[in-house]
XYZ file of C-alpha atoms in Angstrom:
763
model
C 2.078 49.051 -35.766
C -0.118 52.259 -35.575
C -0.322 54.945 -39.263
C 3.668 56.388 -39.491
C 3.117 58.234 -41.915
C 3.366 62.035 -40.547
C 5.226 59.883 -37.971
C 8.750 62.667 -37.242
C 12.066 61.062 -36.849
C 11.930 61.290 -32.826
C 8.734 58.589 -33.200
C 10.302 56.714 -35.531
C 13.643 56.571 -33.845
C 10.825 55.551 -30.654
C 9.783 52.955 -32.559
C 12.608 51.000 -33.981
C 13.347 50.758 -29.823
C 10.175 49.923 -28.945
C 9.895 47.923 -31.436
C 12.690 45.963 -33.085
C 15.947 44.613 -32.545
C 16.855 47.053 -34.815
C 20.607 49.110 -33.062
C 19.617 52.690 -33.689
C 22.288 56.263 -33.810
C 20.127 59.261 -32.530
C 21.347 62.554 -33.925
C 20.653 66.128 -34.917
C 22.136 69.600 -34.728
C 22.576 71.557 -31.791
C 19.356 72.338 -30.085
C 17.172 69.351 -31.518
C 16.407 67.770 -28.394
C 17.821 64.365 -27.944
C 18.586 65.238 -24.958
C 14.808 65.287 -24.472
C 14.266 62.309 -26.642
C 16.146 60.328 -24.262
C 14.382 60.948 -20.940
C 10.954 61.059 -22.495
C 12.122 57.127 -23.596
C 13.623 55.744 -20.740
C 10.548 56.301 -19.277
C 7.951 54.976 -21.243
C 10.401 51.485 -23.259
C 8.843 48.384 -22.458
C 12.297 46.662 -22.723
C 14.282 46.923 -19.393
C 16.908 50.388 -20.729
C 20.561 50.922 -19.112
C 21.845 54.694 -19.862
C 26.199 54.835 -20.204
C 28.268 57.597 -20.855
C 32.173 57.396 -21.899
C 32.627 60.074 -19.268
C 32.455 60.664 -15.872
C 30.111 64.716 -15.492
C 27.860 62.696 -19.127
C 27.247 59.937 -16.627
C 25.725 61.825 -14.298
C 24.011 64.252 -17.197
C 22.506 61.851 -18.717
C 21.457 60.278 -15.795
C 23.412 57.340 -16.173
C 26.224 55.257 -15.223
C 29.968 55.329 -17.341
C 30.769 52.636 -19.413
C 33.844 51.957 -17.553
C 32.124 51.060 -14.546
C 29.052 49.443 -16.061
C 31.334 46.723 -17.816
C 33.837 46.734 -15.441
C 36.779 47.704 -18.068
C 40.724 49.245 -17.710
C 41.044 52.512 -19.065
C 43.548 52.734 -21.662
C 43.850 51.151 -25.648
C 41.360 48.336 -25.834
C 42.891 45.490 -29.752
C 40.519 42.893 -30.643
C 43.329 40.750 -30.669
C 46.963 40.820 -29.967
C 48.353 42.611 -32.581
C 50.825 42.044 -35.589
C 54.211 40.487 -34.088
C 56.094 43.044 -36.347
C 54.218 45.868 -35.385
C 55.363 49.054 -34.434
C 54.124 48.752 -30.599
C 57.241 47.705 -28.545
C 56.477 48.816 -25.003
C 52.697 50.244 -25.073
C 50.423 48.907 -22.680
C 46.580 47.841 -23.456
C 44.318 45.168 -23.243
C 43.100 42.704 -25.741
C 39.668 39.608 -24.983
C 42.161 37.813 -22.249
C 43.359 39.812 -20.165
C 39.976 41.776 -19.613
C 38.179 38.759 -18.927
C 41.135 37.247 -16.860
C 40.981 40.951 -14.549
C 36.854 40.086 -15.125
C 35.775 40.090 -11.630
C 32.405 41.066 -11.721
C 29.851 40.172 -8.640
C 26.750 38.171 -9.475
C 24.558 41.527 -9.078
C 26.380 42.644 -11.996
C 26.564 40.024 -13.818
C 22.084 39.576 -13.400
C 21.378 43.600 -14.397
C 24.015 42.683 -17.563
C 21.899 39.288 -18.438
C 18.888 40.825 -17.872
C 19.362 43.705 -20.043
C 17.712 44.050 -23.107
C 18.072 48.083 -24.094
C 21.771 49.694 -23.698
C 22.015 53.496 -24.040
C 25.041 55.722 -24.774
C 24.424 59.492 -24.560
C 27.759 61.236 -25.925
C 28.706 59.338 -28.265
C 30.895 61.606 -30.647
C 33.384 60.542 -27.689
C 32.607 57.067 -27.398
C 36.002 55.341 -28.965
C 35.906 52.464 -31.190
C 36.920 50.302 -29.294
C 35.645 50.648 -26.340
C 33.152 50.059 -28.086
C 34.619 46.830 -29.146
C 35.213 45.609 -24.866
C 31.569 46.497 -24.790
C 31.345 43.951 -27.536
C 33.092 41.415 -26.074
C 31.662 41.699 -22.302
C 28.423 41.704 -22.666
C 29.611 38.897 -25.671
C 31.342 36.698 -22.793
C 28.945 37.225 -19.592
C 25.039 37.121 -21.688
C 26.986 33.848 -23.561
C 25.821 35.117 -26.410
C 28.029 34.826 -29.763
C 26.423 34.123 -32.090
C 24.634 38.440 -32.045
C 25.933 41.898 -31.797
C 27.005 42.824 -27.978
C 25.652 39.890 -27.263
C 22.267 40.440 -28.284
C 21.861 43.725 -26.320
C 19.770 45.940 -28.773
C 22.314 49.583 -28.065
C 20.490 53.504 -29.093
C 23.862 55.311 -29.839
C 23.002 59.351 -28.798
C 24.820 62.638 -30.192
C 26.156 64.529 -32.714
C 29.034 63.720 -34.193
C 30.031 66.986 -35.598
C 31.493 67.904 -32.487
C 33.530 66.505 -29.748
C 35.271 63.972 -31.275
C 36.731 60.961 -29.836
C 40.271 61.843 -28.247
C 43.677 59.214 -29.518
C 47.267 60.052 -29.346
C 49.862 59.994 -31.943
C 50.918 56.308 -30.411
C 47.941 54.827 -29.623
C 46.665 55.055 -33.533
C 49.686 53.452 -33.993
C 48.439 49.950 -32.813
C 44.467 50.941 -33.147
C 45.925 52.410 -37.055
C 46.263 48.384 -37.179
C 42.210 47.251 -36.834
C 40.201 50.404 -37.277
C 39.729 53.073 -40.379
C 38.756 55.310 -37.711
C 39.020 56.302 -34.049
C 34.927 57.207 -34.254
C 32.477 54.314 -32.673
C 30.617 53.004 -36.331
C 33.556 52.158 -37.059
C 33.768 49.817 -34.747
C 34.602 45.892 -35.256
C 31.061 45.543 -33.753
C 29.031 47.803 -36.219
C 30.462 46.029 -39.290
C 28.153 43.109 -39.501
C 24.501 44.796 -38.072
C 25.086 48.968 -38.986
C 23.022 50.750 -36.905
C 19.570 52.825 -38.314
C 20.670 56.836 -39.178
C 17.751 59.109 -37.601
C 18.439 62.932 -37.740
C 16.597 64.685 -35.429
C 15.656 68.271 -37.720
C 13.673 70.846 -35.555
C 15.849 73.039 -34.375
C 14.312 74.694 -30.659
C 17.193 76.446 -30.155
C 17.791 79.292 -33.212
C 14.470 80.815 -35.073
C 16.942 83.210 -37.599
C 17.478 80.758 -41.246
C 20.817 82.720 -41.616
C 22.064 81.584 -38.574
C 21.138 78.119 -38.499
C 22.135 77.917 -42.681
C 25.454 79.130 -40.704
C 26.004 76.703 -38.285
C 24.372 73.522 -41.327
C 27.010 74.695 -42.958
C 29.799 74.024 -41.040
C 28.432 70.852 -40.204
C 28.854 69.735 -43.737
C 32.289 70.895 -43.871
C 30.289 73.169 -46.618
C 31.825 76.846 -45.357
C 31.827 79.470 -48.419
C 32.977 82.771 -48.522
C 29.413 84.191 -47.709
C 29.462 82.183 -44.264
C 33.446 83.503 -44.287
C 32.425 86.858 -44.994
C 29.443 87.254 -42.266
C 31.550 86.031 -39.393
C 33.712 88.815 -39.812
C 31.623 91.915 -39.037
C 31.239 90.023 -35.250
C 35.255 89.824 -35.499
C 36.607 92.851 -32.244
C 39.874 91.569 -31.324
C 40.570 93.718 -28.590
C 36.778 93.485 -27.720
C 36.025 94.285 -23.353
C 32.710 93.746 -22.368
C 31.479 95.807 -19.583
C 30.384 94.536 -16.429
C 26.655 94.674 -17.334
C 26.879 93.687 -20.910
C 26.711 89.648 -19.708
C 28.860 88.087 -22.207
C 30.208 84.950 -21.398
C 33.923 83.779 -22.807
C 34.050 80.232 -24.835
C 37.769 79.853 -24.655
C 39.510 76.052 -25.730
C 41.754 75.001 -22.287
C 40.166 74.698 -18.352
C 43.350 77.448 -17.407
C 41.784 79.982 -19.209
C 38.769 79.876 -18.953
C 39.316 79.554 -14.698
C 42.425 82.089 -15.005
C 39.620 84.595 -16.556
C 37.406 83.480 -13.880
C 39.172 83.903 -11.407
C 41.002 87.753 -12.118
C 36.951 88.799 -13.033
C 36.354 87.986 -9.348
C 38.793 90.029 -7.615
C 38.119 92.739 -9.319
C 35.257 92.824 -6.969
C 35.956 94.576 -4.509
C 33.934 93.092 -1.231
C 33.821 90.083 1.046
C 33.885 86.482 -0.511
C 31.285 84.054 0.453
C 32.487 80.344 0.382
C 29.687 77.298 -0.555
C 30.679 73.584 0.529
C 28.838 70.633 -1.954
C 27.925 68.233 0.245
C 28.699 64.759 -0.785
C 27.333 61.561 1.104
C 28.048 57.727 -0.045
C 30.150 57.747 -3.379
C 29.941 60.552 -6.132
C 33.548 61.070 -7.708
C 35.679 63.187 -7.492
C 35.602 62.734 -11.450
C 31.994 63.279 -12.624
C 31.416 66.201 -9.921
C 28.569 68.183 -12.080
C 29.432 72.112 -10.108
C 32.178 73.155 -7.999
C 32.753 71.647 -4.277
C 33.406 74.784 -3.112
C 32.168 77.759 -4.955
C 32.917 81.133 -4.524
C 31.188 83.842 -4.725
C 31.050 87.695 -4.844
C 27.722 89.982 -4.864
C 28.151 90.988 -8.121
C 29.910 88.442 -9.706
C 28.539 87.098 -12.958
C 26.794 83.502 -12.926
C 24.796 80.856 -15.098
C 23.127 78.276 -14.033
C 24.093 74.481 -14.572
C 21.138 73.236 -14.521
C 16.934 74.111 -15.651
C 14.417 75.627 -13.132
C 13.190 72.752 -10.782
C 10.171 74.076 -9.931
C 9.098 74.270 -13.675
C 7.439 77.577 -13.025
C 11.078 78.761 -16.140
C 13.079 81.164 -13.939
C 15.399 79.809 -15.824
C 17.147 76.982 -17.998
C 20.716 75.494 -18.879
C 22.994 78.041 -19.946
C 21.123 81.377 -18.008
C 23.312 84.321 -17.608
C 22.666 86.521 -13.952
C 24.392 88.235 -11.184
C 24.757 87.594 -7.934
C 22.639 90.311 -6.103
C 22.833 88.682 -1.830
C 24.974 86.816 -0.148
C 24.869 84.672 3.076
C 26.492 82.062 4.367
C 23.010 79.617 4.320
C 21.335 82.234 0.917
C 22.624 82.926 -2.400
C 20.342 85.355 -4.450
C 20.933 86.185 -7.605
C 18.978 88.482 -11.303
C 18.717 86.475 -14.531
C 19.563 87.984 -17.618
C 16.723 89.570 -19.438
C 14.879 89.574 -16.009
C 13.734 91.886 -13.033
C 13.049 89.714 -10.768
C 15.407 88.131 -8.171
C 15.887 84.430 -7.655
C 16.558 82.924 -3.692
C 18.342 79.761 -5.191
C 17.891 76.373 -3.230
C 20.173 73.822 -3.326
C 20.168 71.015 -5.562
C 20.900 67.512 -5.213
C 22.723 65.157 -7.811
C 22.398 61.735 -8.345
C 24.780 58.876 -8.396
C 23.276 55.496 -9.132
C 24.069 51.710 -10.416
C 21.757 49.520 -12.213
C 20.412 46.462 -10.480
C 17.763 43.929 -10.475
C 14.417 43.922 -8.369
C 14.135 40.715 -6.169
C 10.826 40.700 -6.749
C 9.668 42.849 -10.357
C 12.510 41.182 -11.942
C 13.255 44.603 -13.367
C 16.289 46.710 -13.200
C 15.978 50.304 -11.296
C 18.472 52.711 -9.777
C 20.103 52.224 -7.562
C 21.061 55.045 -4.839
C 25.121 54.990 -4.659
C 25.848 58.460 -3.437
C 25.005 61.908 -3.993
C 26.080 65.869 -4.427
C 24.212 67.974 -3.190
C 25.338 72.552 -4.231
C 24.205 75.344 -5.455
C 23.761 74.817 -9.061
C 25.831 77.728 -10.328
C 28.533 78.434 -11.658
C 31.321 81.348 -12.690
C 29.818 81.751 -15.798
C 32.847 84.274 -16.976
C 34.641 81.987 -19.285
C 33.768 78.677 -19.990
C 35.355 75.997 -22.201
C 33.532 75.638 -25.292
C 34.061 70.944 -23.645
C 32.008 71.940 -21.003
C 29.836 73.984 -23.360
C 28.315 71.242 -24.380
C 24.083 71.102 -23.943
C 24.010 75.339 -22.917
C 22.445 78.151 -24.909
C 23.567 81.495 -24.290
C 22.923 84.838 -25.718
C 26.190 86.782 -26.236
C 28.967 85.124 -25.533
C 32.182 86.523 -27.295
C 33.924 83.089 -28.582
C 38.027 82.874 -28.099
C 39.075 80.240 -30.306
C 41.212 80.769 -33.784
C 42.078 77.884 -36.213
C 43.890 75.097 -34.105
C 40.724 73.061 -33.412
C 39.800 69.699 -33.392
C 37.063 69.322 -35.696
C 33.765 70.256 -34.629
C 34.757 72.425 -32.051
C 33.725 75.924 -33.642
C 30.512 74.198 -34.707
C 30.107 73.585 -31.128
C 31.033 77.182 -29.652
C 29.474 78.795 -32.048
C 25.672 76.776 -31.833
C 25.843 77.455 -28.521
C 23.742 80.522 -29.017
C 20.162 81.959 -29.777
C 21.180 83.808 -32.871
C 24.058 85.839 -34.361
C 23.024 89.331 -32.570
C 25.082 88.110 -29.466
C 28.124 86.784 -30.833
C 31.774 88.190 -30.929
C 34.620 86.910 -32.477
C 38.202 87.966 -30.798
C 39.917 85.865 -33.313
C 39.356 85.890 -37.795
C 38.135 82.370 -38.579
C 39.768 81.096 -42.092
C 37.590 78.426 -44.235
C 41.171 76.093 -43.263
C 39.662 76.479 -39.680
C 36.778 75.178 -40.216
C 36.800 71.303 -41.320
C 35.216 68.139 -40.486
C 36.174 64.697 -40.207
C 36.133 62.618 -43.700
C 34.570 59.401 -41.393
C 32.187 61.748 -39.782
C 30.925 62.414 -43.450
C 30.970 59.218 -45.175
C 29.011 58.166 -42.509
C 26.491 60.718 -42.253
C 26.062 59.283 -46.025
C 23.624 56.511 -44.501
C 20.832 58.207 -43.611
C 18.188 56.993 -45.281
C 14.641 59.340 -46.139
C 12.435 59.070 -44.678
C 10.016 57.761 -45.753
C 11.951 54.560 -46.055
C 12.128 54.532 -42.872
C 9.123 53.584 -42.457
C 9.098 50.984 -44.627
C 11.643 49.781 -42.373
C 10.126 50.002 -39.676
C 6.950 47.743 -40.881
C 9.102 44.578 -41.706
C 11.526 45.228 -38.808
C 8.936 44.808 -36.474
C 7.455 42.130 -37.292
C 9.887 40.074 -37.419
C 11.026 40.994 -34.260
C 7.669 39.895 -32.625
C 7.628 37.107 -34.629
C 11.126 36.626 -33.017
C 10.276 37.423 -29.724
C 6.851 35.698 -29.663
C 9.338 32.392 -30.148
C 11.999 33.836 -27.099
C 9.238 34.104 -24.383
C 7.570 30.472 -25.380
C 10.969 28.796 -25.220
C 11.492 26.616 -22.211
C 14.738 24.801 -23.372
C 17.160 27.450 -20.943
C 14.266 27.074 -18.635
C 15.063 23.132 -18.644
C 18.654 23.328 -19.220
C 19.379 25.809 -15.924
C 16.987 23.577 -13.481
C 18.360 19.877 -15.365
C 21.851 21.674 -14.317
C 20.827 22.437 -10.725
C 19.186 18.731 -10.175
C 22.344 17.802 -11.571
C 24.389 19.437 -8.718
C 23.491 16.864 -6.413
C 26.645 15.117 -6.737
C 27.604 14.543 -2.576
C 26.757 12.264 -0.192
C 23.337 11.904 1.779
C 24.355 11.501 4.992
C 27.083 14.272 5.028
C 24.466 17.163 2.938
C 21.228 18.713 3.813
C 20.985 19.471 0.297
C 21.190 16.064 -0.743
C 17.878 14.938 1.249
C 16.070 17.236 -1.463
C 17.364 15.005 -4.485
C 14.335 13.426 -5.520
C 12.073 16.501 -4.849
C 14.207 18.453 -7.785
C 14.307 15.639 -10.092
C 10.015 15.377 -9.852
C 10.571 19.191 -10.823
C 12.865 18.955 -14.260
C 10.549 15.509 -14.262
C 8.012 17.475 -14.456
C 8.941 20.553 -16.310
C 9.999 18.464 -19.431
C 6.815 17.685 -19.734
C 6.275 21.081 -19.555
C 8.498 21.725 -22.304
C 7.918 19.092 -24.967
C 3.976 21.473 -25.317
C 6.208 24.809 -25.397
C 7.993 23.373 -27.811
C 5.217 22.100 -30.341
C 3.843 25.447 -29.743
C 7.315 26.867 -31.294
C 5.631 24.721 -34.125
C 2.118 26.503 -34.320
C 3.999 30.452 -34.087
C 5.529 30.223 -36.351
C 2.826 28.679 -39.115
C 0.573 31.266 -38.371
C 3.006 33.988 -38.351
C 3.524 33.187 -42.197
C -0.678 34.391 -42.481
C 0.301 38.541 -41.850
C -3.650 38.338 -42.994
C -6.132 40.576 -40.158
C -7.592 37.747 -40.022
C -4.599 35.403 -40.049
C -2.630 37.770 -37.002
C -5.738 37.755 -34.686
C -5.616 33.455 -35.123
C -2.338 34.084 -34.260
C -3.661 35.849 -30.852
C -6.305 33.340 -29.608
C -4.066 30.519 -30.082
C -0.921 33.270 -27.819
C -3.662 33.825 -25.166
C -4.705 29.908 -25.271
C -0.856 29.338 -24.463
C -0.802 31.627 -21.703
C -3.601 30.522 -20.136
C -2.565 26.720 -20.247
C 1.865 27.441 -19.472
C 1.379 29.661 -16.440
C -0.510 28.539 -14.550
C 1.735 25.830 -14.454
C 5.329 27.851 -14.275
C 3.779 29.776 -11.543
C 2.220 26.670 -10.008
C 6.510 25.793 -10.340
C 7.518 29.386 -8.528
C 4.822 28.342 -5.422
C 6.744 24.498 -5.682
C 9.864 26.182 -5.182
C 8.847 28.589 -2.542
C 7.054 26.068 -0.358
C 10.766 23.619 -0.634
C 12.272 26.983 0.905
C 10.569 26.580 3.932
C 11.487 23.539 4.123
C 15.215 23.292 3.775
C 14.892 26.220 6.378
C 14.529 24.957 8.917
C 17.448 23.020 8.230
C 20.453 24.014 9.620
C 23.897 25.782 7.473
C 21.991 25.781 4.284
C 22.841 29.127 3.546
C 24.024 28.193 -0.213
C 21.055 26.147 -1.087
C 18.029 28.571 -0.533
C 20.198 31.186 -2.575
C 19.726 28.232 -5.475
C 16.643 28.236 -5.266
C 15.680 32.163 -6.091
C 17.739 32.401 -8.494
C 16.196 29.302 -10.085
C 12.573 30.319 -8.527
C 13.091 33.611 -10.440
C 13.585 32.524 -13.455
C 10.763 30.958 -13.463
C 8.847 33.679 -12.615
C 10.464 35.745 -15.339
C 8.948 33.124 -17.360
C 5.511 33.914 -16.764
C 6.069 37.336 -17.177
C 7.251 36.951 -20.515
C 4.918 35.383 -21.086
C 2.047 37.299 -20.591
C 3.913 40.161 -22.029
C 4.516 38.251 -25.022
C -0.090 38.481 -25.338
C 0.296 42.100 -24.465
C 2.351 43.154 -26.658
C 1.167 41.112 -29.537
C -2.613 42.523 -28.891
C -1.315 45.733 -28.353
C 0.202 45.680 -31.812
C -2.649 44.157 -33.589
C -4.671 46.660 -32.292
C -1.863 49.943 -33.569
C -2.080 50.639 -29.715
C 1.193 51.941 -27.997
C 3.141 49.546 -25.660
C 4.488 51.364 -22.865
C 6.185 51.019 -18.908
C 2.907 51.454 -17.497
C 1.700 48.499 -19.384
C 4.702 46.233 -18.187
C 3.871 47.079 -14.464
C 0.550 46.480 -14.555
C 1.066 42.622 -16.041
C 1.624 40.738 -12.931
C 0.185 41.301 -9.321
C 3.314 41.796 -7.007
C 1.690 41.282 -3.317
C 1.484 38.004 -3.459
C 5.870 37.977 -4.346
C 6.775 39.778 -2.770
C 5.003 38.262 0.538
C 6.725 35.273 -0.756
C 9.742 37.056 -0.952
C 9.522 38.630 2.617
C 9.494 34.655 4.197
C 12.289 33.835 2.209
C 14.353 36.698 3.783
C 13.122 36.039 6.923
C 15.949 33.625 7.724
C 18.383 34.391 9.929
C 22.163 34.899 8.299
C 22.621 36.818 5.613
C 20.601 35.513 1.633
C 21.771 37.833 -1.086
C 21.430 35.251 -4.357
C 22.038 38.613 -6.153
C 25.697 38.857 -4.921
C 26.627 35.465 -4.486
C 29.280 34.630 -7.439
C 28.989 32.331 -10.516
C 30.259 28.745 -9.922
C 31.259 26.830 -13.007
C 28.929 23.900 -14.507
C 28.588 21.749 -13.020
C 29.983 22.040 -9.637
C 28.243 21.653 -6.872
C 27.313 24.589 -4.644
C 27.799 22.439 -1.014
C 25.021 22.787 1.150
C 26.384 20.723 4.612
C 28.866 23.902 5.563
C 28.022 27.210 5.734
C 28.983 28.873 3.364
C 33.005 30.710 3.887
C 33.860 34.050 3.560
C 34.949 35.528 0.355
C 38.989 36.301 0.865
C 39.287 39.936 0.427
C 40.488 41.560 -2.239
C 43.934 42.867 -0.884
C 43.863 44.770 -2.854
C 40.194 46.143 -0.934
C 41.580 45.896 2.206
C 44.679 48.760 1.140
C 41.177 51.553 0.547
C 40.082 51.243 3.496
C 42.787 51.531 6.035
C 43.072 54.114 3.438
C 39.793 55.285 3.502
C 40.806 55.404 7.883
C 43.543 58.253 7.765
C 45.991 56.355 7.478
C 49.305 57.291 4.974
C 50.921 55.115 2.811
C 54.086 54.349 5.448
C 51.754 52.844 8.056
C 49.445 51.037 5.811
C 51.743 49.301 4.246
C 53.669 48.462 8.007
C 49.618 46.875 8.857
C 50.069 43.976 5.632
C 53.579 43.946 6.449
C 53.695 44.735 3.124
C 56.901 47.384 0.782
C 55.185 50.804 0.124
C 56.043 49.602 -3.384
C 52.811 47.345 -3.586
C 51.018 49.722 -1.202
C 50.942 52.019 -4.660
C 49.810 49.706 -6.477
C 46.599 49.013 -4.167
C 46.107 52.270 -4.374
C 46.567 53.399 -7.745
C 44.168 50.613 -9.387
C 40.923 52.482 -7.632
C 42.725 55.957 -8.205
C 42.129 54.333 -12.211
C 38.962 53.858 -11.683
C 37.351 57.162 -9.752
C 37.494 55.799 -6.290
C 40.378 57.936 -4.419
C 41.704 61.335 -5.403
C 45.305 61.156 -5.821
C 46.588 64.513 -4.971
C 44.947 62.753 -1.021
C 47.889 59.981 -1.722
C 50.924 61.900 -3.372
C 49.597 65.570 -2.683
C 49.118 68.169 -5.650
C 52.412 68.571 -5.597
C 54.030 65.665 -6.708
C 50.622 65.070 -8.753
C 50.847 68.013 -11.235
C 54.650 67.528 -10.940
C 53.620 63.637 -13.049
C 50.952 65.124 -15.331
C 53.312 67.294 -16.156
C 55.720 64.827 -16.776
C 53.229 62.896 -18.510
C 51.971 65.693 -20.642
C 56.009 66.898 -22.493
C 57.468 63.531 -22.111
C 54.206 62.206 -24.034
C 54.626 58.752 -22.356
C 53.697 56.524 -19.453
C 56.377 54.366 -19.149
C 57.149 55.326 -16.247
C 61.196 54.555 -15.852
C 61.695 57.411 -18.639
C 59.110 59.674 -16.192
C 61.107 59.138 -13.641
C 64.656 59.256 -15.208
C 63.043 62.973 -15.590
C 61.741 63.606 -12.513
C 64.625 62.450 -10.344
C 64.507 59.966 -7.346
C 62.384 61.855 -5.098
C 60.159 60.337 -7.025
C 59.256 56.374 -6.276
C 57.908 54.050 -9.366
C 54.106 54.022 -6.992
C 53.685 56.922 -6.889
C 54.276 57.740 -11.044
C 51.707 54.490 -11.328
C 49.405 56.784 -9.111
C 50.180 60.173 -11.591
C 49.726 58.064 -14.329
C 46.299 56.255 -12.611
C 45.156 59.115 -13.129
C 45.955 60.856 -16.365
C 44.180 57.977 -17.469
C 40.830 58.352 -15.087
C 41.007 62.422 -16.833
C 42.282 61.886 -20.061
C 40.627 58.814 -21.428
């Protein structure tokens, strides 16, 4: 490894990600560059990485996907096992490993992403609940068939500030969760108890430069507020402060309805025409993840805030910068940013909703565009909630928070400011109101000294490189796959086109087994040579590894070519799509083995030379032109051939090739959803499908919970608001109790849809 003596925390974290298999928790005070680190890492890491976040908006902002959609997890409480029989959990809903696996109907393309994934990045981890993390661990172990390592052998990078917004757990949920967890925070998940993350903190603050303010924020964050801190804050207390329209203050408050009311009232006070700008939404983009207003209402003179950095790179504005609207037309918005005489004609910005897939040519995990949301990157900015202010920076803010706040929210609110000069407090903050969760304080003691981290990374990187070499030259998994494939040829040769190729497959297995025997001998060599940790010893290992690559990769590439040639023969027969799909999947494994061996050699060489090994080096390892040409030939055949969507078959079951594969039976819920999107009412769908309305409502509730359809579209805003109000008032999601409270004008199906909307929004 290269010299680490002068490495800063961000560099150390990147090295732990790239050159070890350890889980990492990357934290840092507000404004220390966690988001910048994530963007840089995803561009450079040589590992197959996926980004996820607990909420839809957080996922869009991180250019990732939601945890629930990636792992196909239901909303609600997850328990590692069923609770004690005498526990206080009657009438409470919860999920267990069995219930999740039972309903885990994941396509092969999604499974492949989870199997190929080497690095899982979870952003905004302060909101991640311990039970949800254990559910992720369970799904990865199950899908990857690896129950010996946490997260099925996937490395996890957690990014976030635990002193900011905490995970949300209702009291009745904690009655269940408390039987298994010390706290709701992610670090108390059972998956991390034997394999805790390396704790790394970014320390340099880029947002604030005032040492007095920085010390105050540090004391708030570390639960060490002094009498002097409280006295300092009192200097900024002005209970009845009313800014003039030119002051450009933004009010940080506690709840959405209060912020919305302040913005609406201020907009109405401007006696000029209003203009409406409607966002353009294409393909898949959940309304729960809209990153800007669907319908943006503006007037000349309105105070607005940019919600993106300037995409031109000219730095005319940044995320959180306040501005005033100076001119409006139906297709034009002109604003003047605070502290600038320049007027900006704003362009629309397109946010992307992505999905992950495995590229069929390169074998790398890639981002597919699922949908877009295009709108002007502005929002009214007389007021905003503390929750939505995370990640923003303000010069002036009126903070209306009081004492009744969860741990961390006062810190979040104050840390949005560049300096104390722009602070106005409309309520006093007492020392007792500024508190931090003791579980977070205890976990923060895991932070290790810089020198200890440097020593750890040397040890961990050595262990990682050894394990990586052994994994990449291990042909046993490939041999096992081909063995299972050969033993799927079980039908009478006269009844199946597939059976004509049995002898070819058996010969393929025989030749591979001979190559595997040599690879097993080389694995022993690696273990022996790796014990000599001198420069000479490592160079000998490199020489042997290069020689092994030159021996194994031509043989493996020859197997790939053999399979492609066989596919051309198979294509001459009729009704063989299922068999071709099997062959394509098998060839992909041979290709991936070639790539692994090439990558292992390159990583070893870079390590010995003290050079960085990045995504660019991975992309340059193999020429994709020949493979792309082969794939194009394979897919140039009548009928659909898409192995990525093939459902996983049971072990040892024959794939069968004597008939055209049957179309999978459509999901009955999906049919209801399609009819709804076609404009039919619930009653019309029920009539068309010859089902009762309650069944159709149950189907649609499923998609409401997945945030794929709006509850308002189904039952109307008025009924939805009444149901959501009843859930809050009664503090229950029990349908009988809600029905009794609302009356018989509300069906159980409508209530189920309302509960699904509540879960999607709050959980």
